[in-house]
mmCIF file of C-alpha atoms in Angstrom:
data_model
loop_
_atom_site.group_PDB
_atom_site.id
_atom_site.type_symbol
_atom_site.label_atom_id
_atom_site.label_comp_id
_atom_site.label_asym_id
_atom_site.label_seq_id
_atom_site.Cartn_x
_atom_site.Cartn_y
_atom_site.Cartn_z
ATOM 1 C CA UNK A 1 112.898 155.356 122.374
ATOM 2 C CA UNK A 2 116.149 153.695 122.643
ATOM 3 C CA UNK A 3 114.284 151.127 123.508
ATOM 4 C CA UNK A 4 111.709 150.927 121.796
ATOM 5 C CA UNK A 5 114.185 150.945 118.792
ATOM 6 C CA UNK A 6 116.130 148.696 119.600
ATOM 7 C CA UNK A 7 112.866 146.443 120.375
ATOM 8 C CA UNK A 8 111.421 146.704 117.125
ATOM 9 C CA UNK A 9 115.316 146.029 115.058
ATOM 10 C CA UNK A 10 114.985 143.090 117.072
ATOM 11 C CA UNK A 11 111.181 141.570 116.277
ATOM 12 C CA UNK A 12 112.420 142.971 112.588
ATOM 13 C CA UNK A 13 115.190 140.347 112.295
ATOM 14 C CA UNK A 14 113.359 137.765 114.075
ATOM 15 C CA UNK A 15 110.680 138.111 111.240
ATOM 16 C CA UNK A 16 113.282 138.264 108.447
ATOM 17 C CA UNK A 17 114.973 135.177 109.930
ATOM 18 C CA UNK A 18 111.744 133.303 110.275
ATOM 19 C CA UNK A 19 111.078 133.956 106.577
ATOM 20 C CA UNK A 20 114.521 133.071 105.341
ATOM 21 C CA UNK A 21 114.078 129.770 107.183
ATOM 22 C CA UNK A 22 110.844 129.334 105.532
ATOM 23 C CA UNK A 23 111.258 130.134 102.587
ATOM 24 C CA UNK A 24 114.658 127.416 102.698
ATOM 25 C CA UNK A 25 112.518 125.229 104.111
ATOM 26 C CA UNK A 26 109.626 125.000 100.797
ATOM 27 C CA UNK A 27 110.343 122.196 98.731
ATOM 28 C CA UNK A 28 112.018 122.399 95.606
ATOM 29 C CA UNK A 29 110.321 122.834 93.003
ATOM 30 C CA UNK A 30 111.315 119.858 90.248
ATOM 31 C CA UNK A 31 110.372 120.148 86.825
ATOM 32 C CA UNK A 32 109.811 117.033 84.357
ATOM 33 C CA UNK A 33 112.820 115.055 82.947
ATOM 34 C CA UNK A 34 113.771 116.352 79.498
ATOM 35 C CA UNK A 35 116.220 114.096 79.246
ATOM 36 C CA UNK A 36 118.139 111.254 81.329
ATOM 37 C CA UNK A 37 121.715 110.290 82.394
ATOM 38 C CA UNK A 38 122.124 106.664 82.934
ATOM 39 C CA UNK A 39 125.364 105.430 85.138
ATOM 40 C CA UNK A 40 125.830 102.299 86.384
ATOM 41 C CA UNK A 41 125.159 100.773 89.495
ATOM 42 C CA UNK A 42 124.546 97.233 90.354
ATOM 43 C CA UNK A 43 125.546 93.851 87.368
ATOM 44 C CA UNK A 44 125.146 89.980 87.653
ATOM 45 C CA UNK A 45 121.929 89.646 88.959
ATOM 46 C CA UNK A 46 120.218 86.538 87.511
ATOM 47 C CA UNK A 47 117.423 87.264 85.154
ATOM 48 C CA UNK A 48 116.156 90.230 87.340
ATOM 49 C CA UNK A 49 112.512 91.255 87.036
ATOM 50 C CA UNK A 50 111.397 93.404 89.775
ATOM 51 C CA UNK A 51 112.293 96.154 92.219
ATOM 52 C CA UNK A 52 110.894 98.152 95.549
ATOM 53 C CA UNK A 53 112.445 100.284 97.554
ATOM 54 C CA UNK A 54 112.106 100.188 100.893
ATOM 55 C CA UNK A 55 112.352 102.944 103.874
ATOM 56 C CA UNK A 56 115.602 102.620 104.756
ATOM 57 C CA UNK A 57 117.080 102.961 100.565
ATOM 58 C CA UNK A 58 117.975 99.881 99.870
ATOM 59 C CA UNK A 59 116.053 97.575 97.151
ATOM 60 C CA UNK A 60 114.820 94.942 97.060
ATOM 61 C CA UNK A 61 114.844 92.286 93.966
ATOM 62 C CA UNK A 62 113.570 89.709 92.037
ATOM 63 C CA UNK A 63 115.628 86.967 90.416
ATOM 64 C CA UNK A 64 113.918 84.344 88.039
ATOM 65 C CA UNK A 65 117.435 82.309 88.465
ATOM 66 C CA UNK A 66 118.807 80.200 85.921
ATOM 67 C CA UNK A 67 114.949 78.406 85.230
ATOM 68 C CA UNK A 68 116.035 75.616 88.043
ATOM 69 C CA UNK A 69 114.120 76.218 90.772
ATOM 70 C CA UNK A 70 116.384 78.633 91.659
ATOM 71 C CA UNK A 71 114.539 82.036 92.052
ATOM 72 C CA UNK A 72 115.353 84.508 94.613
ATOM 73 C CA UNK A 73 115.151 87.417 96.547
ATOM 74 C CA UNK A 74 117.942 90.081 96.354
ATOM 75 C CA UNK A 75 118.832 93.031 98.908
ATOM 76 C CA UNK A 76 121.168 95.582 97.506
ATOM 77 C CA UNK A 77 122.287 98.678 99.833
ATOM 78 C CA UNK A 78 122.218 102.195 98.227
ATOM 79 C CA UNK A 79 125.946 101.741 98.466
ATOM 80 C CA UNK A 80 125.571 99.027 95.991
ATOM 81 C CA UNK A 81 125.929 95.937 97.911
ATOM 82 C CA UNK A 82 124.531 92.899 97.235
ATOM 83 C CA UNK A 83 123.047 90.114 100.186
ATOM 84 C CA UNK A 84 120.820 87.114 99.372
ATOM 85 C CA UNK A 85 117.614 87.497 100.919
ATOM 86 C CA UNK A 86 115.973 84.257 100.290
ATOM 87 C CA UNK A 87 115.745 81.620 97.613
ATOM 88 C CA UNK A 88 114.549 78.148 96.628
ATOM 89 C CA UNK A 89 111.661 80.079 94.495
ATOM 90 C CA UNK A 90 110.483 78.007 91.878
ATOM 91 C CA UNK A 91 112.181 78.606 88.232
ATOM 92 C CA UNK A 92 111.512 77.038 84.843
ATOM 93 C CA UNK A 93 112.690 78.218 81.113
ATOM 94 C CA UNK A 94 109.194 78.377 79.421
ATOM 95 C CA UNK A 95 108.837 79.962 75.603
ATOM 96 C CA UNK A 96 112.507 80.756 75.726
ATOM 97 C CA UNK A 97 112.662 82.366 79.046
ATOM 98 C CA UNK A 98 112.971 81.807 82.879
ATOM 99 C CA UNK A 99 109.339 82.113 83.936
ATOM 100 C CA UNK A 100 109.218 82.571 87.652
ATOM 101 C CA UNK A 101 108.932 85.367 89.770
ATOM 102 C CA UNK A 102 107.313 88.613 89.759
ATOM 103 C CA UNK A 103 107.097 92.356 90.633
ATOM 104 C CA UNK A 104 107.881 92.481 94.282
ATOM 105 C CA UNK A 105 106.397 95.808 96.769
ATOM 106 C CA UNK A 106 107.576 97.077 100.474
ATOM 107 C CA UNK A 107 105.741 98.120 102.915
ATOM 108 C CA UNK A 108 105.032 98.165 106.201
ATOM 109 C CA UNK A 109 108.298 96.313 107.157
ATOM 110 C CA UNK A 110 107.413 93.528 104.896
ATOM 111 C CA UNK A 111 107.948 92.410 101.702
ATOM 112 C CA UNK A 112 105.082 91.246 99.245
ATOM 113 C CA UNK A 113 105.993 89.441 96.222
ATOM 114 C CA UNK A 114 104.023 87.569 93.190
ATOM 115 C CA UNK A 115 105.443 84.951 91.741
ATOM 116 C CA UNK A 116 103.154 84.299 88.115
ATOM 117 C CA UNK A 117 103.697 80.749 86.897
ATOM 118 C CA UNK A 118 102.522 79.382 90.576
ATOM 119 C CA UNK A 119 100.131 82.113 90.618
ATOM 120 C CA UNK A 120 101.411 83.055 94.596
ATOM 121 C CA UNK A 121 102.090 86.029 96.537
ATOM 122 C CA UNK A 122 104.495 85.753 99.571
ATOM 123 C CA UNK A 123 104.795 88.378 101.647
ATOM 124 C CA UNK A 124 107.861 88.220 104.208
ATOM 125 C CA UNK A 125 108.896 90.011 106.861
ATOM 126 C CA UNK A 126 112.471 91.761 106.127
ATOM 127 C CA UNK A 127 111.731 94.710 108.670
ATOM 128 C CA UNK A 128 115.263 93.438 110.527
ATOM 129 C CA UNK A 129 117.608 91.608 107.453
ATOM 130 C CA UNK A 130 120.207 93.302 107.155
ATOM 131 C CA UNK A 131 123.264 93.139 104.980
ATOM 132 C CA UNK A 132 125.353 90.357 105.159
ATOM 133 C CA UNK A 133 122.732 88.288 106.863
ATOM 134 C CA UNK A 134 122.119 84.884 105.842
ATOM 135 C CA UNK A 135 119.018 84.241 103.565
ATOM 136 C CA UNK A 136 115.610 83.938 105.350
ATOM 137 C CA UNK A 137 114.245 80.269 105.359
ATOM 138 C CA UNK A 138 111.694 79.968 102.523
ATOM 139 C CA UNK A 139 109.508 78.269 104.481
ATOM 140 C CA UNK A 140 108.958 81.305 106.851
ATOM 141 C CA UNK A 141 107.433 83.047 104.377
ATOM 142 C CA UNK A 142 103.394 83.593 103.990
ATOM 143 C CA UNK A 143 102.035 81.733 100.963
ATOM 144 C CA UNK A 144 99.136 82.860 99.205
ATOM 145 C CA UNK A 145 97.417 81.520 96.446
ATOM 146 C CA UNK A 146 95.861 83.873 94.001
ATOM 147 C CA UNK A 147 95.715 81.690 90.214
ATOM 148 C CA UNK A 148 93.539 79.027 91.975
ATOM 149 C CA UNK A 149 90.685 81.393 91.948
ATOM 150 C CA UNK A 150 91.465 84.331 89.061
ATOM 151 C CA UNK A 151 91.133 80.931 86.965
ATOM 152 C CA UNK A 152 87.806 80.312 88.841
ATOM 153 C CA UNK A 153 86.700 83.305 86.318
ATOM 154 C CA UNK A 154 87.273 82.152 83.196
ATOM 155 C CA UNK A 155 88.270 85.513 81.816
ATOM 156 C CA UNK A 156 90.254 84.133 78.554
ATOM 157 C CA UNK A 157 90.213 81.940 76.904
ATOM 158 C CA UNK A 158 92.563 80.033 76.728
ATOM 159 C CA UNK A 159 91.929 80.269 80.792
ATOM 160 C CA UNK A 160 95.477 82.169 81.728
ATOM 161 C CA UNK A 161 96.865 83.879 84.687
ATOM 162 C CA UNK A 162 100.471 85.485 85.716
ATOM 163 C CA UNK A 163 100.099 87.704 88.927
ATOM 164 C CA UNK A 164 102.846 90.054 88.191
ATOM 165 C CA UNK A 165 103.001 93.534 89.886
ATOM 166 C CA UNK A 166 101.198 95.098 92.633
ATOM 167 C CA UNK A 167 100.511 98.658 94.440
ATOM 168 C CA UNK A 168 98.948 99.313 97.489
ATOM 169 C CA UNK A 169 95.974 101.427 96.779
ATOM 170 C CA UNK A 170 94.638 104.627 99.118
ATOM 171 C CA UNK A 171 92.597 101.943 101.035
ATOM 172 C CA UNK A 172 95.752 100.062 102.311
ATOM 173 C CA UNK A 173 94.595 97.181 100.352
ATOM 174 C CA UNK A 174 96.419 95.353 97.448
ATOM 175 C CA UNK A 175 96.042 96.092 93.734
ATOM 176 C CA UNK A 176 97.023 93.186 91.445
ATOM 177 C CA UNK A 177 98.058 93.703 88.030
ATOM 178 C CA UNK A 178 97.444 90.296 86.461
ATOM 179 C CA UNK A 179 99.327 90.154 82.694
ATOM 180 C CA UNK A 180 97.939 86.645 82.254
ATOM 181 C CA UNK A 181 93.698 87.175 83.116
ATOM 182 C CA UNK A 182 94.269 90.820 81.799
ATOM 183 C CA UNK A 183 92.464 92.140 85.146
ATOM 184 C CA UNK A 184 93.284 93.668 88.201
ATOM 185 C CA UNK A 185 92.233 92.074 91.374
ATOM 186 C CA UNK A 186 91.742 93.649 94.514
ATOM 187 C CA UNK A 187 93.112 92.100 97.909
ATOM 188 C CA UNK A 188 91.116 93.081 101.524
ATOM 189 C CA UNK A 189 94.187 93.804 104.198
ATOM 190 C CA UNK A 190 92.235 92.116 106.743
ATOM 191 C CA UNK A 191 90.879 89.504 105.368
ATOM 192 C CA UNK A 192 93.213 88.592 102.365
ATOM 193 C CA UNK A 193 90.208 87.946 100.471
ATOM 194 C CA UNK A 194 90.546 88.340 96.742
ATOM 195 C CA UNK A 195 88.391 90.404 94.358
ATOM 196 C CA UNK A 196 88.181 91.332 90.581
ATOM 197 C CA UNK A 197 88.779 94.915 90.358
ATOM 198 C CA UNK A 198 88.752 95.802 86.963
ATOM 199 C CA UNK A 199 89.249 94.293 83.573
ATOM 200 C CA UNK A 200 91.160 96.044 80.718
ATOM 201 C CA UNK A 201 89.792 96.092 77.300
ATOM 202 C CA UNK A 202 92.371 94.001 74.300
ATOM 203 C CA UNK A 203 94.780 96.057 72.593
ATOM 204 C CA UNK A 204 93.496 96.172 69.302
ATOM 205 C CA UNK A 205 91.614 92.255 67.834
ATOM 206 C CA UNK A 206 91.944 89.447 69.016
ATOM 207 C CA UNK A 207 95.422 91.096 70.582
ATOM 208 C CA UNK A 208 95.059 90.754 74.881
ATOM 209 C CA UNK A 209 96.187 93.553 76.860
ATOM 210 C CA UNK A 210 98.696 92.341 79.439
ATOM 211 C CA UNK A 211 99.270 94.845 82.399
ATOM 212 C CA UNK A 212 102.193 95.097 83.570
ATOM 213 C CA UNK A 213 102.462 97.948 85.726
ATOM 214 C CA UNK A 214 100.391 99.339 88.012
ATOM 215 C CA UNK A 215 101.334 102.548 90.520
ATOM 216 C CA UNK A 216 97.986 104.818 92.069
ATOM 217 C CA UNK A 217 99.131 108.666 91.527
ATOM 218 C CA UNK A 218 97.405 110.352 94.644
ATOM 219 C CA UNK A 219 93.615 110.174 92.830
ATOM 220 C CA UNK A 220 93.343 107.365 90.283
ATOM 221 C CA UNK A 221 95.806 103.907 89.564
ATOM 222 C CA UNK A 222 97.773 104.065 85.900
ATOM 223 C CA UNK A 223 98.297 101.134 84.505
ATOM 224 C CA UNK A 224 100.526 99.645 81.512
ATOM 225 C CA UNK A 225 100.509 97.174 79.138
ATOM 226 C CA UNK A 226 102.452 95.627 77.545
ATOM 227 C CA UNK A 227 99.860 94.168 74.591
ATOM 228 C CA UNK A 228 99.816 90.242 72.914
ATOM 229 C CA UNK A 229 102.333 88.991 70.206
ATOM 230 C CA UNK A 230 102.384 90.137 67.528
ATOM 231 C CA UNK A 231 103.612 93.352 69.264
ATOM 232 C CA UNK A 232 102.718 95.510 67.260
ATOM 233 C CA UNK A 233 103.894 99.117 67.173
ATOM 234 C CA UNK A 234 102.145 101.789 68.817
ATOM 235 C CA UNK A 235 99.419 98.417 70.006
ATOM 236 C CA UNK A 236 100.473 99.505 74.115
ATOM 237 C CA UNK A 237 98.555 102.151 75.999
ATOM 238 C CA UNK A 238 98.559 103.370 79.935
ATOM 239 C CA UNK A 239 94.958 102.873 81.277
ATOM 240 C CA UNK A 240 93.719 105.304 84.286
ATOM 241 C CA UNK A 241 91.208 103.302 86.699
ATOM 242 C CA UNK A 242 89.149 104.963 89.346
ATOM 243 C CA UNK A 243 88.765 104.421 92.910
ATOM 244 C CA UNK A 244 85.556 102.356 91.562
ATOM 245 C CA UNK A 245 86.697 100.218 88.786
ATOM 246 C CA UNK A 246 85.996 102.085 85.621
ATOM 247 C CA UNK A 247 88.783 101.949 83.080
ATOM 248 C CA UNK A 248 89.791 104.119 80.309
ATOM 249 C CA UNK A 249 92.677 104.879 78.363
ATOM 250 C CA UNK A 250 94.959 107.633 79.162
ATOM 251 C CA UNK A 251 97.564 107.836 76.815
ATOM 252 C CA UNK A 252 97.904 105.815 73.667
ATOM 253 C CA UNK A 253 100.241 105.295 70.642
ATOM 254 C CA UNK A 254 103.140 102.984 72.582
ATOM 255 C CA UNK A 255 104.976 99.634 72.709
ATOM 256 C CA UNK A 256 105.656 96.432 75.016
ATOM 257 C CA UNK A 257 105.214 98.907 78.154
ATOM 258 C CA UNK A 258 106.659 96.620 80.281
ATOM 259 C CA UNK A 259 106.625 98.999 83.785
ATOM 260 C CA UNK A 260 105.812 102.648 85.035
ATOM 261 C CA UNK A 261 106.440 104.908 87.850
ATOM 262 C CA UNK A 262 105.638 108.474 89.240
ATOM 263 C CA UNK A 263 107.570 111.419 88.990
ATOM 264 C CA UNK A 264 108.288 114.118 91.767
ATOM 265 C CA UNK A 265 105.122 115.049 90.328
ATOM 266 C CA UNK A 266 103.256 112.150 89.892
ATOM 267 C CA UNK A 267 103.260 112.070 86.245
ATOM 268 C CA UNK A 268 104.211 108.430 85.004
ATOM 269 C CA UNK A 269 107.087 107.341 83.569
ATOM 270 C CA UNK A 270 107.477 103.927 81.192
ATOM 271 C CA UNK A 271 109.561 101.506 79.805
ATOM 272 C CA UNK A 272 109.029 100.122 76.216
ATOM 273 C CA UNK A 273 110.793 96.826 76.654
ATOM 274 C CA UNK A 274 111.663 96.579 73.354
ATOM 275 C CA UNK A 275 110.947 96.298 69.617
ATOM 276 C CA UNK A 276 109.100 93.788 67.927
ATOM 277 C CA UNK A 277 110.786 91.994 64.755
ATOM 278 C CA UNK A 278 111.395 88.937 62.537
ATOM 279 C CA UNK A 279 114.114 87.451 64.651
ATOM 280 C CA UNK A 280 111.982 88.642 68.260
ATOM 281 C CA UNK A 281 112.893 90.915 69.848
ATOM 282 C CA UNK A 282 115.029 93.717 68.731
ATOM 283 C CA UNK A 283 118.130 94.024 71.171
ATOM 284 C CA UNK A 284 119.089 97.498 72.340
ATOM 285 C CA UNK A 285 115.388 98.813 70.958
ATOM 286 C CA UNK A 286 114.143 99.300 74.807
ATOM 287 C CA UNK A 287 113.238 102.931 76.370
ATOM 288 C CA UNK A 288 112.613 105.406 78.817
ATOM 289 C CA UNK A 289 109.470 107.595 77.617
ATOM 290 C CA UNK A 290 106.886 110.133 79.445
ATOM 291 C CA UNK A 291 103.125 110.173 78.926
ATOM 292 C CA UNK A 292 103.454 112.002 75.545
ATOM 293 C CA UNK A 293 106.196 109.204 73.916
ATOM 294 C CA UNK A 294 108.924 111.546 74.278
ATOM 295 C CA UNK A 295 112.228 109.620 74.708
ATOM 296 C CA UNK A 296 114.118 110.139 77.827
ATOM 297 C CA UNK A 297 116.431 107.324 76.767
ATOM 298 C CA UNK A 298 117.043 105.226 74.150
ATOM 299 C CA UNK A 299 118.581 102.103 73.418
ATOM 300 C CA UNK A 300 117.977 99.789 76.294
ATOM 301 C CA UNK A 301 118.172 96.378 76.692
ATOM 302 C CA UNK A 302 115.348 94.588 77.922
ATOM 303 C CA UNK A 303 114.155 97.038 80.453
ATOM 304 C CA UNK A 304 111.322 95.860 83.252
ATOM 305 C CA UNK A 305 110.880 97.978 86.200
ATOM 306 C CA UNK A 306 111.487 101.642 86.999
ATOM 307 C CA UNK A 307 111.536 103.011 90.594
ATOM 308 C CA UNK A 308 111.710 106.539 91.552
ATOM 309 C CA UNK A 309 114.816 106.772 94.238
ATOM 310 C CA UNK A 310 114.900 110.843 95.041
ATOM 311 C CA UNK A 311 113.388 113.827 92.939
ATOM 312 C CA UNK A 312 115.006 113.647 89.853
ATOM 313 C CA UNK A 313 116.588 110.054 90.673
ATOM 314 C CA UNK A 314 115.340 106.648 89.291
ATOM 315 C CA UNK A 315 116.720 102.836 89.242
ATOM 316 C CA UNK A 316 116.474 101.188 86.632
ATOM 317 C CA UNK A 317 116.750 97.447 85.320
ATOM 318 C CA UNK A 318 117.568 95.264 83.090
ATOM 319 C CA UNK A 319 116.210 91.872 82.493
ATOM 320 C CA UNK A 320 118.441 90.324 79.506
ATOM 321 C CA UNK A 321 121.595 92.572 80.905
ATOM 322 C CA UNK A 322 121.301 91.569 84.822
ATOM 323 C CA UNK A 323 121.876 95.196 85.744
ATOM 324 C CA UNK A 324 120.963 98.070 87.568
ATOM 325 C CA UNK A 325 121.417 102.130 86.630
ATOM 326 C CA UNK A 326 120.786 104.869 87.936
ATOM 327 C CA UNK A 327 118.535 107.526 86.263
ATOM 328 C CA UNK A 328 119.104 111.141 87.058
ATOM 329 C CA UNK A 329 118.737 114.630 85.273
#
């Protein structure tokens, strides 16, 4: 009887320990942010446009440079160490801003970088690149012309194209938001062939939508829009696109949305670039907002990208200040 009792006590202990371990291993239930706190992470970037995270927690940032064909890609370690990974991309000064580079995307050891002015997609193998390495030669980057095909579709009048952001879809293909053509394009992963996936409706009569960010939430694509001149308050929207390309409004009433990311719960957080007034875009009028328009972080200077880096952590990029901040809650 004593042996039996000892056996059952031991078994009960094993079961209890197993249950406790299982409970501890359960994924944390993460609430949606109600307010974000910002801390400086990196500064002295040269007109940065976009950023992406790799599997090591390193950031890859596209810099527009000074407008003298000196746009570049910078890699930043989790500790904030900057290394120039590639330089020599075209950049120009147009419409009072430095233009050229668009957003990057890290996927399977490669960096996909859009270049809006030239309509190019660069594919760069960065799997072995590390902090302190010499910059990679731009000639080693695979280059694909997207803009020529896009312009042949005559989607806008006058004809325009500005490939701006991209994401990998559930089928492994790249989906590219074109802020000039006001459309989403699909690039076949096997052949590289480009095709029109979805056209984004105008923001208002005679006001273009200007799509600026695209993510896939596991079910659908979500797209933010800047809206065109005069950048009226409330004209910017979030659209949802099914996997067969059907477009519908998801949330409305925003102002100059310049990008978005997904929370741990796959809820979109978006950034307002700025409010537009008599003297142009107003300083420190950018914001981070949730899908209902609630302000989570006010008084930002022209943000152009936001990426989630942890359950309760994000990176926020400022084009105007050349900074990256770490946001937490």
